[in-house]
mmCIF file of C-alpha atoms and ligand atoms in Angstrom:
data_model
loop_
_atom_site.group_PDB
_atom_site.id
_atom_site.type_symbol
_atom_site.label_atom_id
_atom_site.label_comp_id
_atom_site.label_asym_id
_atom_site.label_seq_id
_atom_site.Cartn_x
_atom_site.Cartn_y
_atom_site.Cartn_z
ATOM 1 C CA MET A 1 65.165 101.292 36.584
ATOM 2 C CA SER A 2 61.575 102.069 37.645
ATOM 3 C CA GLU A 3 61.098 103.337 41.178
ATOM 4 C CA LEU A 4 58.089 102.610 43.391
ATOM 5 C CA ASN A 5 57.610 105.521 45.780
ATOM 6 C CA LEU A 6 54.398 104.622 47.585
ATOM 7 C CA ILE A 7 52.334 105.818 50.502
ATOM 8 C CA LEU A 8 49.612 103.882 52.292
ATOM 9 C CA LEU A 9 46.626 105.926 53.446
ATOM 10 C CA GLY A 10 43.703 104.856 55.596
ATOM 11 C CA PRO A 11 42.219 105.077 59.073
ATOM 12 C CA PRO A 12 43.868 103.526 62.119
ATOM 13 C CA GLY A 13 43.366 99.773 61.927
ATOM 14 C CA ALA A 14 42.682 99.752 58.181
ATOM 15 C CA GLY A 15 45.434 97.177 57.767
ATOM 16 C CA LYS A 16 48.225 99.482 56.566
ATOM 17 C CA GLY A 17 50.908 97.728 58.621
ATOM 18 C CA THR A 18 49.606 94.258 57.708
ATOM 19 C CA GLN A 19 49.662 95.063 53.995
ATOM 20 C CA ALA A 20 52.912 97.052 54.109
ATOM 21 C CA ASP A 21 54.710 94.031 55.537
ATOM 22 C CA ARG A 22 53.507 91.876 52.632
ATOM 23 C CA LEU A 23 54.077 94.452 49.868
ATOM 24 C CA SER A 24 57.520 95.249 51.154
ATOM 25 C CA GLU A 25 58.409 91.582 50.666
ATOM 26 C CA ASP A 26 56.662 91.335 47.252
ATOM 27 C CA PHE A 27 58.466 94.349 45.803
ATOM 28 C CA SER A 28 61.641 94.515 47.956
ATOM 29 C CA LEU A 29 60.736 97.944 49.309
ATOM 30 C CA PRO A 30 61.666 99.292 52.745
ATOM 31 C CA HIS A 31 58.550 99.546 54.945
ATOM 32 C CA ILE A 32 58.842 102.901 56.699
ATOM 33 C CA SER A 33 56.266 103.163 59.483
ATOM 34 C CA THR A 34 56.289 106.414 61.449
ATOM 35 C CA GLY A 35 54.330 104.722 64.250
ATOM 36 C CA ASP A 36 56.934 101.931 64.568
ATOM 37 C CA ILE A 37 59.837 104.412 64.444
ATOM 38 C CA LEU A 38 58.209 106.550 67.152
ATOM 39 C CA ARG A 39 57.409 103.541 69.385
ATOM 40 C CA ALA A 40 61.047 102.388 69.099
ATOM 41 C CA GLN A 41 62.184 105.885 70.153
ATOM 42 C CA VAL A 42 59.793 105.775 73.123
ATOM 43 C CA ALA A 43 61.096 102.320 74.139
ATOM 44 C CA ASP A 44 64.719 103.557 73.884
ATOM 45 C CA GLY A 45 63.890 106.629 75.998
ATOM 46 C CA THR A 46 65.373 109.070 73.461
ATOM 47 C CA GLU A 47 64.618 112.806 73.500
ATOM 48 C CA LEU A 48 62.386 112.376 70.427
ATOM 49 C CA GLY A 49 60.590 109.476 72.131
ATOM 50 C CA ARG A 50 60.005 111.558 75.282
ATOM 51 C CA LYS A 51 58.532 114.373 73.162
ATOM 52 C CA ALA A 52 56.278 111.980 71.224
ATOM 53 C CA LYS A 53 54.968 109.763 74.034
ATOM 54 C CA SER A 54 52.228 111.950 75.497
ATOM 55 C CA TYR A 55 50.783 112.688 72.048
ATOM 56 C CA MET A 56 50.798 109.007 71.096
ATOM 57 C CA ASP A 57 49.221 107.879 74.372
ATOM 58 C CA ALA A 58 46.417 110.418 73.851
ATOM 59 C CA GLY A 59 45.931 109.399 70.195
ATOM 60 C CA ASP A 60 46.942 112.852 68.911
ATOM 61 C CA LEU A 61 49.374 113.586 66.110
ATOM 62 C CA VAL A 62 52.970 114.204 67.143
ATOM 63 C CA PRO A 63 53.971 117.772 66.070
ATOM 64 C CA ASP A 64 55.079 118.162 62.450
ATOM 65 C CA ASP A 65 58.512 119.574 63.350
ATOM 66 C CA VAL A 66 59.372 116.266 65.064
ATOM 67 C CA ILE A 67 58.024 114.034 62.298
ATOM 68 C CA ILE A 68 58.958 115.759 59.056
ATOM 69 C CA GLY A 69 62.722 115.928 59.643
ATOM 70 C CA MET A 70 62.702 112.311 60.795
ATOM 71 C CA ILE A 71 61.067 111.096 57.566
ATOM 72 C CA VAL A 72 63.024 113.313 55.198
ATOM 73 C CA ASP A 73 66.265 111.940 56.726
ATOM 74 C CA ARG A 74 64.956 108.375 56.441
ATOM 75 C CA LEU A 75 64.137 108.765 52.724
ATOM 76 C CA GLY A 76 67.743 109.749 52.074
ATOM 77 C CA GLU A 77 69.070 106.457 53.508
ATOM 78 C CA GLY A 78 70.530 103.883 51.117
ATOM 79 C CA ASP A 79 67.724 101.324 51.199
ATOM 80 C CA ALA A 80 65.105 103.962 50.276
ATOM 81 C CA ARG A 81 66.949 105.329 47.250
ATOM 82 C CA ASP A 82 65.256 102.934 44.800
ATOM 83 C CA GLY A 83 61.772 103.162 46.303
ATOM 84 C CA PHE A 84 59.862 103.104 49.577
ATOM 85 C CA LEU A 85 56.565 102.245 51.182
ATOM 86 C CA LEU A 86 55.478 104.895 53.668
ATOM 87 C CA ASP A 87 52.981 103.773 56.328
ATOM 88 C CA GLY A 88 51.550 106.491 58.595
ATOM 89 C CA PHE A 89 53.088 109.464 56.802
ATOM 90 C CA PRO A 90 51.891 111.938 55.637
ATOM 91 C CA ARG A 91 49.080 112.514 58.169
ATOM 92 C CA ASN A 92 48.068 116.086 57.240
ATOM 93 C CA GLU A 93 48.486 118.572 54.417
ATOM 94 C CA GLN A 94 51.675 120.147 55.858
ATOM 95 C CA GLN A 95 53.339 116.729 55.947
ATOM 96 C CA ALA A 96 52.139 115.953 52.401
ATOM 97 C CA ASP A 97 53.570 119.263 51.139
ATOM 98 C CA ALA A 98 56.857 118.571 52.951
ATOM 99 C CA LEU A 99 57.060 115.118 51.372
ATOM 100 C CA GLY A 100 56.425 116.588 47.920
ATOM 101 C CA THR A 101 59.139 119.213 48.415
ATOM 102 C CA ALA A 102 61.632 116.641 49.711
ATOM 103 C CA LEU A 103 61.021 114.383 46.704
ATOM 104 C CA VAL A 104 61.448 117.264 44.250
ATOM 105 C CA GLY A 105 64.758 118.032 46.015
ATOM 106 C CA LEU A 106 65.834 114.430 45.428
ATOM 107 C CA ASP A 107 64.643 114.593 41.786
ATOM 108 C CA ARG A 108 62.034 111.940 42.506
ATOM 109 C CA ARG A 109 58.246 111.774 42.483
ATOM 110 C CA LEU A 110 55.496 109.875 44.237
ATOM 111 C CA THR A 111 54.205 106.858 42.279
ATOM 112 C CA ALA A 112 50.845 106.495 44.068
ATOM 113 C CA ALA A 113 48.858 106.910 47.275
ATOM 114 C CA LEU A 114 47.153 103.605 48.110
ATOM 115 C CA LEU A 115 44.024 104.135 50.198
ATOM 116 C CA ILE A 116 42.723 101.211 52.281
ATOM 117 C CA ASP A 117 39.159 102.184 53.118
ATOM 118 C CA VAL A 118 37.467 100.728 56.218
ATOM 119 C CA PRO A 119 34.418 102.025 58.141
ATOM 120 C CA ASP A 120 34.780 103.188 61.755
ATOM 121 C CA GLU A 121 32.857 100.217 63.299
ATOM 122 C CA ASP A 122 35.337 97.737 61.781
ATOM 123 C CA VAL A 123 38.287 99.820 62.998
ATOM 124 C CA VAL A 124 37.208 99.561 66.630
ATOM 125 C CA ARG A 125 36.864 95.734 66.451
ATOM 126 C CA ARG A 126 40.159 95.369 64.660
ATOM 127 C CA LEU A 127 42.192 97.520 67.001
ATOM 128 C CA ALA A 128 40.633 96.211 70.203
ATOM 129 C CA GLY A 129 41.697 92.671 69.161
ATOM 130 C CA ARG A 130 45.099 93.528 67.711
ATOM 131 C CA ARG A 131 48.249 91.953 69.185
ATOM 132 C CA VAL A 132 51.784 92.782 68.066
ATOM 133 C CA CYS A 133 55.141 91.081 68.561
ATOM 134 C CA VAL A 134 57.217 92.672 71.299
ATOM 135 C CA LEU A 135 60.402 92.143 69.226
ATOM 136 C CA ASN A 136 59.175 93.025 65.738
ATOM 137 C CA PRO A 137 56.086 95.276 65.479
ATOM 138 C CA SER A 138 55.517 94.322 61.837
ATOM 139 C CA HIS A 139 54.428 90.875 63.070
ATOM 140 C CA ILE A 140 50.743 91.728 63.559
ATOM 141 C CA TYR A 141 47.902 89.421 64.732
ATOM 142 C CA HIS A 142 44.247 89.622 65.694
ATOM 143 C CA VAL A 143 42.655 87.486 68.400
ATOM 144 C CA ASP A 144 39.735 86.565 66.070
ATOM 145 C CA PHE A 145 40.685 87.455 62.476
ATOM 146 C CA ASP A 146 44.318 86.325 62.451
ATOM 147 C CA PRO A 147 45.136 84.479 65.670
ATOM 148 C CA PRO A 148 48.647 83.164 66.362
ATOM 149 C CA LYS A 149 49.057 79.359 66.564
ATOM 150 C CA HIS A 150 49.715 79.615 70.338
ATOM 151 C CA ALA A 151 47.946 82.318 72.374
ATOM 152 C CA ASP A 152 50.087 85.434 72.935
ATOM 153 C CA VAL A 153 53.171 83.975 71.174
ATOM 154 C CA CYS A 154 54.507 85.261 67.829
ATOM 155 C CA ASP A 155 54.459 82.528 65.136
ATOM 156 C CA GLN A 156 57.508 84.021 63.445
ATOM 157 C CA ASP A 157 59.988 84.396 66.296
ATOM 158 C CA GLY A 158 58.389 82.952 69.439
ATOM 159 C CA ALA A 159 58.401 86.324 71.238
ATOM 160 C CA ARG A 160 55.581 87.577 73.455
ATOM 161 C CA LEU A 161 52.588 89.346 71.870
ATOM 162 C CA ILE A 162 51.392 92.573 73.460
ATOM 163 C CA GLN A 163 48.527 95.046 73.109
ATOM 164 C CA ARG A 164 49.511 98.587 72.094
ATOM 165 C CA ASP A 165 48.926 101.295 74.712
ATOM 166 C CA ASP A 166 46.805 103.316 72.265
ATOM 167 C CA ASP A 167 44.516 100.375 71.411
ATOM 168 C CA ARG A 168 42.081 101.108 74.276
ATOM 169 C CA GLU A 169 38.553 101.832 73.039
ATOM 170 C CA GLU A 170 38.471 105.459 74.207
ATOM 171 C CA THR A 171 41.804 106.247 72.539
ATOM 172 C CA ILE A 172 40.774 104.393 69.363
ATOM 173 C CA ARG A 173 37.703 106.646 69.080
ATOM 174 C CA HIS A 174 39.849 109.760 69.501
ATOM 175 C CA ARG A 175 42.342 108.492 66.878
ATOM 176 C CA LEU A 176 39.401 108.114 64.490
ATOM 177 C CA GLU A 177 38.354 111.739 65.114
ATOM 178 C CA VAL A 178 41.922 112.865 64.436
ATOM 179 C CA TYR A 179 41.943 110.784 61.249
ATOM 180 C CA HIS A 180 38.680 112.256 59.936
ATOM 181 C CA GLY A 181 39.691 115.822 60.836
ATOM 182 C CA GLN A 182 43.329 115.889 59.746
ATOM 183 C CA THR A 183 44.255 112.921 57.559
ATOM 184 C CA GLU A 184 41.125 112.205 55.521
ATOM 185 C CA PRO A 185 41.508 115.483 53.531
ATOM 186 C CA LEU A 186 44.612 113.878 51.983
ATOM 187 C CA ILE A 187 42.314 111.598 49.993
ATOM 188 C CA ALA A 188 41.105 114.613 47.994
ATOM 189 C CA TYR A 189 44.655 116.036 47.952
ATOM 190 C CA TYR A 190 46.098 112.959 46.217
ATOM 191 C CA ASP A 191 43.001 112.479 44.082
ATOM 192 C CA ARG A 192 43.494 115.991 42.668
ATOM 193 C CA ALA A 193 47.100 115.075 41.916
ATOM 194 C CA GLY A 194 45.934 111.954 40.021
ATOM 195 C CA LEU A 195 47.828 109.679 42.431
ATOM 196 C CA LEU A 196 45.024 108.082 44.456
ATOM 197 C CA ARG A 197 44.166 104.361 44.203
ATOM 198 C CA ARG A 198 41.298 103.045 46.385
ATOM 199 C CA PHE A 199 41.000 99.560 47.908
ATOM 200 C CA ASP A 200 38.120 98.024 49.839
ATOM 201 C CA GLY A 201 39.709 97.217 53.199
ATOM 202 C CA ARG A 202 36.616 95.343 54.494
ATOM 203 C CA ARG A 203 37.693 92.280 52.548
ATOM 204 C CA SER A 204 39.958 89.642 54.101
ATOM 205 C CA ALA A 205 43.636 90.533 54.509
ATOM 206 C CA ASP A 206 44.517 88.027 51.731
ATOM 207 C CA GLU A 207 42.021 89.572 49.309
ATOM 208 C CA VAL A 208 43.166 93.115 50.053
ATOM 209 C CA HIS A 209 46.730 91.977 49.545
ATOM 210 C CA GLY A 210 45.883 90.405 46.177
ATOM 211 C CA HIS A 211 44.297 93.628 44.921
ATOM 212 C CA LEU A 212 47.125 95.827 46.196
ATOM 213 C CA ARG A 213 49.816 93.579 44.770
ATOM 214 C CA ALA A 214 48.168 93.533 41.328
ATOM 215 C CA ALA A 215 47.792 97.330 41.341
ATOM 216 C CA VAL A 216 51.398 97.922 42.388
ATOM 217 C CA ALA A 217 52.669 95.469 39.757
ATOM 218 C CA THR A 218 50.702 97.419 37.122
ATOM 219 C CA LEU A 219 52.130 100.725 38.354
ATOM 220 C CA ARG A 220 55.632 99.346 38.075
ATOM 221 C CA LEU A 221 54.963 98.088 34.566
ATOM 222 C CA GLU A 222 53.434 101.414 33.464
ATOM 223 C CA ASP A 223 56.486 103.228 34.791
ATOM 224 C CA THR A 224 58.835 101.165 32.621
ATOM 225 C CA LEU A 225 56.824 101.783 29.405
HETATM 226 P P1 AP5 B 1 50.432 104.417 63.750
HETATM 227 O O1 AP5 B 1 51.244 103.361 64.354
HETATM 228 O O2 AP5 B 1 50.749 104.881 62.372
HETATM 229 O O3 AP5 B 1 48.912 104.003 63.907
HETATM 230 P P2 AP5 B 1 47.643 104.118 62.924
HETATM 231 O O4 AP5 B 1 47.745 104.897 61.682
HETATM 232 O O5 AP5 B 1 46.602 104.538 63.867
HETATM 233 O O6 AP5 B 1 47.537 102.748 62.318
HETATM 234 P P3 AP5 B 1 47.588 101.405 63.050
HETATM 235 O O7 AP5 B 1 48.999 100.929 63.189
HETATM 236 O O8 AP5 B 1 46.795 101.479 64.318
HETATM 237 O O9 AP5 B 1 46.725 100.487 62.062
HETATM 238 P P4 AP5 B 1 47.071 99.793 60.674
HETATM 239 O O10 AP5 B 1 46.283 100.453 59.592
HETATM 240 O O11 AP5 B 1 48.545 99.669 60.464
HETATM 241 O O12 AP5 B 1 46.408 98.379 60.933
HETATM 242 P P5 AP5 B 1 47.077 96.927 61.198
HETATM 243 O O13 AP5 B 1 47.690 96.405 59.940
HETATM 244 O O14 AP5 B 1 47.923 96.938 62.423
HETATM 245 O O15 AP5 B 1 50.476 105.749 64.657
HETATM 246 C C1 AP5 B 1 50.398 105.674 66.072
HETATM 247 C C2 AP5 B 1 50.587 107.071 66.649
HETATM 248 O O16 AP5 B 1 51.897 107.589 66.296
HETATM 249 C C3 AP5 B 1 49.609 108.136 66.124
HETATM 250 O O17 AP5 B 1 48.387 108.120 66.838
HETATM 251 C C4 AP5 B 1 50.420 109.428 66.349
HETATM 252 O O18 AP5 B 1 50.414 109.797 67.712
HETATM 253 C C5 AP5 B 1 51.835 108.980 65.997
HETATM 254 N N1 AP5 B 1 52.159 109.192 64.572
HETATM 255 C C6 AP5 B 1 52.455 108.244 63.654
HETATM 256 N N2 AP5 B 1 52.706 108.799 62.453
HETATM 257 C C7 AP5 B 1 52.559 110.139 62.617
HETATM 258 C C8 AP5 B 1 52.672 111.244 61.734
HETATM 259 N N3 AP5 B 1 52.986 111.097 60.425
HETATM 260 N N4 AP5 B 1 52.452 112.485 62.239
HETATM 261 C C9 AP5 B 1 52.149 112.673 63.543
HETATM 262 N N5 AP5 B 1 52.018 111.662 64.432
HETATM 263 C C10 AP5 B 1 52.221 110.395 63.977
HETATM 264 O O19 AP5 B 1 45.723 96.071 61.469
HETATM 265 C C11 AP5 B 1 44.925 96.335 62.601
HETATM 266 C C12 AP5 B 1 44.319 95.007 63.110
HETATM 267 O O20 AP5 B 1 43.382 94.520 62.143
HETATM 268 C C13 AP5 B 1 45.356 93.871 63.312
HETATM 269 O O21 AP5 B 1 44.980 93.121 64.438
HETATM 270 C C14 AP5 B 1 45.229 93.015 62.026
HETATM 271 O O22 AP5 B 1 45.548 91.652 62.267
HETATM 272 C C15 AP5 B 1 43.755 93.205 61.674
HETATM 273 N N6 AP5 B 1 43.516 93.227 60.219
HETATM 274 C C16 AP5 B 1 44.302 93.777 59.250
HETATM 275 N N7 AP5 B 1 43.722 93.629 58.025
HETATM 276 C C17 AP5 B 1 42.532 92.976 58.248
HETATM 277 C C18 AP5 B 1 41.456 92.554 57.395
HETATM 278 N N8 AP5 B 1 41.492 92.782 56.073
HETATM 279 N N9 AP5 B 1 40.400 91.940 57.967
HETATM 280 C C19 AP5 B 1 40.333 91.731 59.330
HETATM 281 N N10 AP5 B 1 41.318 92.103 60.190
HETATM 282 C C20 AP5 B 1 42.412 92.735 59.654
#
């Protein structure tokens, strides 16, 4: 059977989580978001969460030794054995190398790196207006672009919507600097490997989804030929 081992690349607020939620349903893939895993660890007050919190609040990357082991373990879990959709990992070249090594060890390979490209000005507007469900962080809204039916209430489960701690303007700008300095070089990294696919993230969420879904369906088909 063909395997879809995918990563989503793009700046903060590009729409990675929004699209990952949809693609995971389209292709029955587990959506593995490092940000969501870390926020759950912070909320549970675990040792890992305590280590990660100050970095996340500042908009800096959590150290690689914390992240890499966490993701390698996650990829070995049952639901990820036939494919996965990674959102927020890798974030730098060390993490990308570690992912490559882990996949070789599992006798698997990456299918593609899907880049959702959005300029910095759009990122700030998107993140400043983002609201997420307190119960399920993959339920994502925007006060202007994708408002819930009732203000501050999740359409899907009726829970309260909240603003993320790192969605303050100053922290958003720092996250963008971190993205350009550390994560953007992965675009060239995956391009050199012939794995990069680019998508215009300025379009509406439905349009971006349509393009991503068509591209992933083609990748799956090519893999079975
Ligand atoms: P993480 O949670 O991964 O944050 P991020 O990469 O900054 O991405 P976001 O979740 O902010 O944005 P998104 O692209 O998912 O956009 P969304 O779909 O929500 O990481 C948080 C922190 O954890 C990091 O800063 C770091 O500290 C740590 N961390 C995580 N992974 C790490 C790693 N590998 N290594 C080290 N540290 C790590 O959309 C945003 C908004 O826009 C929403 O309101 C949405 O409704 C709206 N929207 C979406 N699409 C559209 C569209 N097409 N048009 C208009 N609005 C749209």
